[in-house]
C-alpha cells in the first residue's frame, strides 16, 4: 500500500489519468451497451467505437484541465490535433480485440451461445482492448500531446543541448 502511495505522489498525472480513464470507461460502457442492446445489436464493434469516441471527447477536456494541467504550452488547436490522432489510434487498438473475437474467432451466435458471445465481447473489447489502448494513450499523451515543458523546449529549440553539436568531440 505504501508503494502505491509513493507511486501516486511521484507520478500524480498517472493517477489522475487513471481516474479520468475510469470515468471514460463508465461512459463507454453505458453508451456501448445502450447501443448494443437497444439500438444496433447487430453491430457490436460500431457500438463500442461510438462509446469510445464520446468518452474520448470527455477525456480530452478532463486530461487537459486536470491530469496534465501542469504540462504543455502548445497551441490548443495543435494539441487537439495530436490528441485526435492518438485517440483514433487508441480507438483502433480498443476495438481490434473485439473485432478479432467476433469476426476472426467467430465467437458469435450461432457459433456459440449468447452468454459465451457476451462474455467474449466483454473480455475482448472493454477489458483487453481498454488495457492495450490505455497503455498506448498514456505513453502517447506524455510523449506528444501533453509533454513536460522541458521536453517541449528541447523539441522546439534548435539550440537545446540535445540538438546542438558539440565542437569538442
Short mmCIF file of C-alpha atoms in Angstrom, two decimals:
data_model
loop_
_atom_site.label_atom_id
_atom_site.label_comp_id
_atom_site.label_asym_id
_atom_site.label_seq_id
_atom_site.Cartn_x
_atom_site.Cartn_y
_atom_site.Cartn_z
CA UNK A 1 0.00 0.00 0.00
CA UNK A 2 2.84 2.39 0.83
CA UNK A 3 4.43 1.73 -2.53
CA UNK A 4 1.17 2.74 -4.25
CA UNK A 5 1.07 5.96 -2.25
CA UNK A 6 4.70 6.73 -3.15
CA UNK A 7 3.95 5.97 -6.79
CA UNK A 8 0.92 8.29 -6.75
CA UNK A 9 2.99 11.08 -5.17
CA UNK A 10 5.82 10.58 -7.65
CA UNK A 11 3.50 10.47 -10.69
CA UNK A 12 0.32 12.43 -9.90
CA UNK A 13 -0.56 12.78 -13.59
CA UNK A 14 -0.66 8.98 -13.91
CA UNK A 15 -3.11 8.68 -11.02
CA UNK A 16 -5.31 11.45 -12.42
CA UNK A 17 -5.09 9.82 -15.87
CA UNK A 18 -6.39 6.56 -14.36
CA UNK A 19 -9.31 8.38 -12.70
CA UNK A 20 -10.19 10.07 -15.99
CA UNK A 21 -9.85 6.68 -17.69
CA UNK A 22 -12.24 5.14 -15.16
CA UNK A 23 -14.82 7.83 -15.88
CA UNK A 24 -14.26 7.29 -19.60
CA UNK A 25 -14.70 3.54 -19.13
CA UNK A 26 -18.09 4.07 -17.45
CA UNK A 27 -19.18 6.43 -20.24
CA UNK A 28 -18.01 3.93 -22.86
CA UNK A 29 -19.82 1.00 -21.24
CA UNK A 30 -23.11 2.86 -20.77
CA UNK A 31 -23.16 4.00 -24.40
CA UNK A 32 -21.78 0.70 -25.74
CA UNK A 33 -24.34 -1.49 -24.01
CA UNK A 34 -27.15 1.01 -24.60
CA UNK A 35 -26.49 0.89 -28.33
CA UNK A 36 -25.66 -2.81 -28.42
CA UNK A 37 -28.74 -3.94 -26.52
CA UNK A 38 -31.36 -1.48 -27.77
CA UNK A 39 -30.30 0.30 -30.96
CA UNK A 40 -27.77 -1.64 -33.09
CA UNK A 41 -27.42 -5.16 -31.69
CA UNK A 42 -26.05 -6.44 -35.00
CA UNK A 43 -23.07 -4.00 -34.88
CA UNK A 44 -21.12 -4.52 -31.62
CA UNK A 45 -17.86 -3.03 -32.92
CA UNK A 46 -19.69 0.14 -34.01
CA UNK A 47 -21.41 0.39 -30.63
CA UNK A 48 -18.07 0.11 -28.83
CA UNK A 49 -16.42 2.63 -31.17
CA UNK A 50 -19.23 5.19 -30.66
CA UNK A 51 -18.99 4.82 -26.89
CA UNK A 52 -15.23 5.16 -27.04
CA UNK A 53 -15.39 8.26 -29.26
CA UNK A 54 -17.79 10.05 -26.90
CA UNK A 55 -15.70 9.08 -23.87
CA UNK A 56 -12.59 10.31 -25.71
CA UNK A 57 -14.06 13.79 -26.17
CA UNK A 58 -14.87 13.96 -22.46
CA UNK A 59 -11.42 12.64 -21.55
CA UNK A 60 -9.66 15.33 -23.63
CA UNK A 61 -11.23 18.06 -21.55
CA UNK A 62 -10.58 16.25 -18.27
CA UNK A 63 -7.00 15.34 -19.18
CA UNK A 64 -6.16 18.86 -20.35
CA UNK A 65 -7.73 20.59 -17.36
CA UNK A 66 -6.77 18.09 -14.64
CA UNK A 67 -4.49 15.15 -15.48
CA UNK A 68 -1.87 17.11 -17.42
CA UNK A 69 -2.68 20.65 -16.25
CA UNK A 70 0.97 21.32 -15.41
CA UNK A 71 2.19 20.47 -18.90
CA UNK A 72 2.07 21.56 -22.43
CA UNK A 73 2.05 25.16 -23.58
CA UNK A 74 1.26 24.20 -27.12
CA UNK A 75 -1.35 25.96 -29.17
CA UNK A 76 -4.71 24.39 -28.27
CA UNK A 77 -5.53 23.59 -31.91
CA UNK A 78 -2.26 21.71 -32.41
CA UNK A 79 -2.70 19.94 -29.09
CA UNK A 80 -6.23 18.88 -30.04
CA UNK A 81 -4.93 17.66 -33.41
CA UNK A 82 -2.35 15.46 -31.67
CA UNK A 83 -4.97 14.28 -29.17
CA UNK A 84 -7.29 13.26 -32.03
CA UNK A 85 -4.51 11.31 -33.74
CA UNK A 86 -3.59 9.49 -30.52
CA UNK A 87 -7.28 8.87 -29.78
CA UNK A 88 -8.03 7.46 -33.23
CA UNK A 89 -5.13 5.04 -32.84
CA UNK A 90 -6.43 4.25 -29.32
CA UNK A 91 -9.94 3.58 -30.64
CA UNK A 92 -8.48 1.20 -33.21
CA UNK A 93 -6.44 -0.56 -30.52
CA UNK A 94 -9.51 -0.69 -28.27
CA UNK A 95 -11.74 -2.16 -30.99
CA UNK A 96 -9.25 -4.59 -32.53
CA UNK A 97 -9.57 -7.38 -29.91
CA UNK A 98 -13.38 -7.30 -30.16
CA UNK A 99 -13.19 -7.37 -33.95
CA UNK A 100 -10.80 -10.33 -33.78
CA UNK A 101 -13.00 -12.13 -31.26
CA UNK A 102 -16.19 -11.67 -33.27
CA UNK A 103 -15.01 -11.93 -36.84
CA UNK A 104 -11.66 -13.72 -36.58
CA UNK A 105 -12.53 -16.35 -33.97
CA UNK A 106 -16.29 -16.30 -34.82
CA UNK A 107 -17.30 -16.03 -31.16
CA UNK A 108 -20.84 -15.01 -32.02
CA UNK A 109 -24.27 -16.57 -32.21
CA UNK A 110 -24.93 -19.15 -33.81
CA UNK A 111 -21.37 -20.45 -33.39
CA UNK A 112 -21.54 -20.03 -29.60
CA UNK A 113 -24.29 -19.37 -27.08
CA UNK A 114 -25.46 -15.82 -26.41
CA UNK A 115 -23.80 -15.98 -22.98
CA UNK A 116 -20.45 -17.02 -24.49
CA UNK A 117 -20.76 -14.27 -27.09
CA UNK A 118 -21.39 -11.59 -24.46
CA UNK A 119 -18.56 -12.80 -22.21
CA UNK A 120 -16.19 -12.89 -25.20
CA UNK A 121 -17.33 -9.40 -26.24
CA UNK A 122 -16.76 -8.01 -22.76
CA UNK A 123 -13.36 -9.63 -22.23
CA UNK A 124 -12.05 -8.78 -25.68
CA UNK A 125 -13.36 -5.20 -26.01
CA UNK A 126 -13.82 -3.46 -22.68
CA UNK A 127 -11.15 -5.44 -20.83
CA UNK A 128 -8.30 -6.39 -23.21
CA UNK A 129 -8.91 -3.58 -25.70
CA UNK A 130 -9.15 -0.94 -22.99
CA UNK A 131 -5.93 -2.11 -21.31
CA UNK A 132 -3.99 -2.04 -24.58
CA UNK A 133 -5.38 1.37 -25.55
CA UNK A 134 -4.83 2.80 -22.04
CA UNK A 135 -1.13 1.96 -22.02
CA UNK A 136 -0.68 3.39 -25.51
CA UNK A 137 -2.67 6.56 -24.73
CA UNK A 138 -0.80 7.34 -21.52
CA UNK A 139 2.55 6.88 -23.23
CA UNK A 140 1.49 8.97 -26.25
CA UNK A 141 -0.10 11.71 -24.14
CA UNK A 142 3.12 12.06 -22.13
CA UNK A 143 5.31 11.93 -25.22
CA UNK A 144 3.44 14.09 -27.74
CA UNK A 145 0.16 15.64 -26.61
CA UNK A 146 0.97 16.96 -23.12
CA UNK A 147 4.77 16.76 -22.85
CA UNK A 148 6.58 18.24 -19.88
CA UNK A 149 7.63 21.83 -20.51
CA UNK A 150 11.36 20.92 -20.53
CA UNK A 151 10.73 18.22 -23.17
CA UNK A 152 8.68 20.67 -25.22
CA UNK A 153 11.52 23.21 -25.14
CA UNK A 154 14.04 20.52 -26.18
CA UNK A 155 11.90 19.56 -29.15
CA UNK A 156 11.21 23.13 -30.28
CA UNK A 157 14.53 24.82 -29.56
CA UNK A 158 17.25 24.49 -32.22
CA UNK A 159 19.92 25.43 -29.64
CA UNK A 160 18.92 22.93 -26.98
CA UNK A 161 21.68 20.60 -25.77
CA UNK A 162 20.03 17.60 -27.38
CA UNK A 163 20.06 19.18 -30.84
CA UNK A 164 23.21 21.32 -30.86
CA UNK A 165 26.51 19.91 -31.97
CA UNK A 166 29.38 19.57 -29.55
CA UNK A 167 32.54 21.15 -31.05
CA UNK A 168 34.86 19.47 -28.54
CA UNK A 169 34.19 15.98 -29.87
#
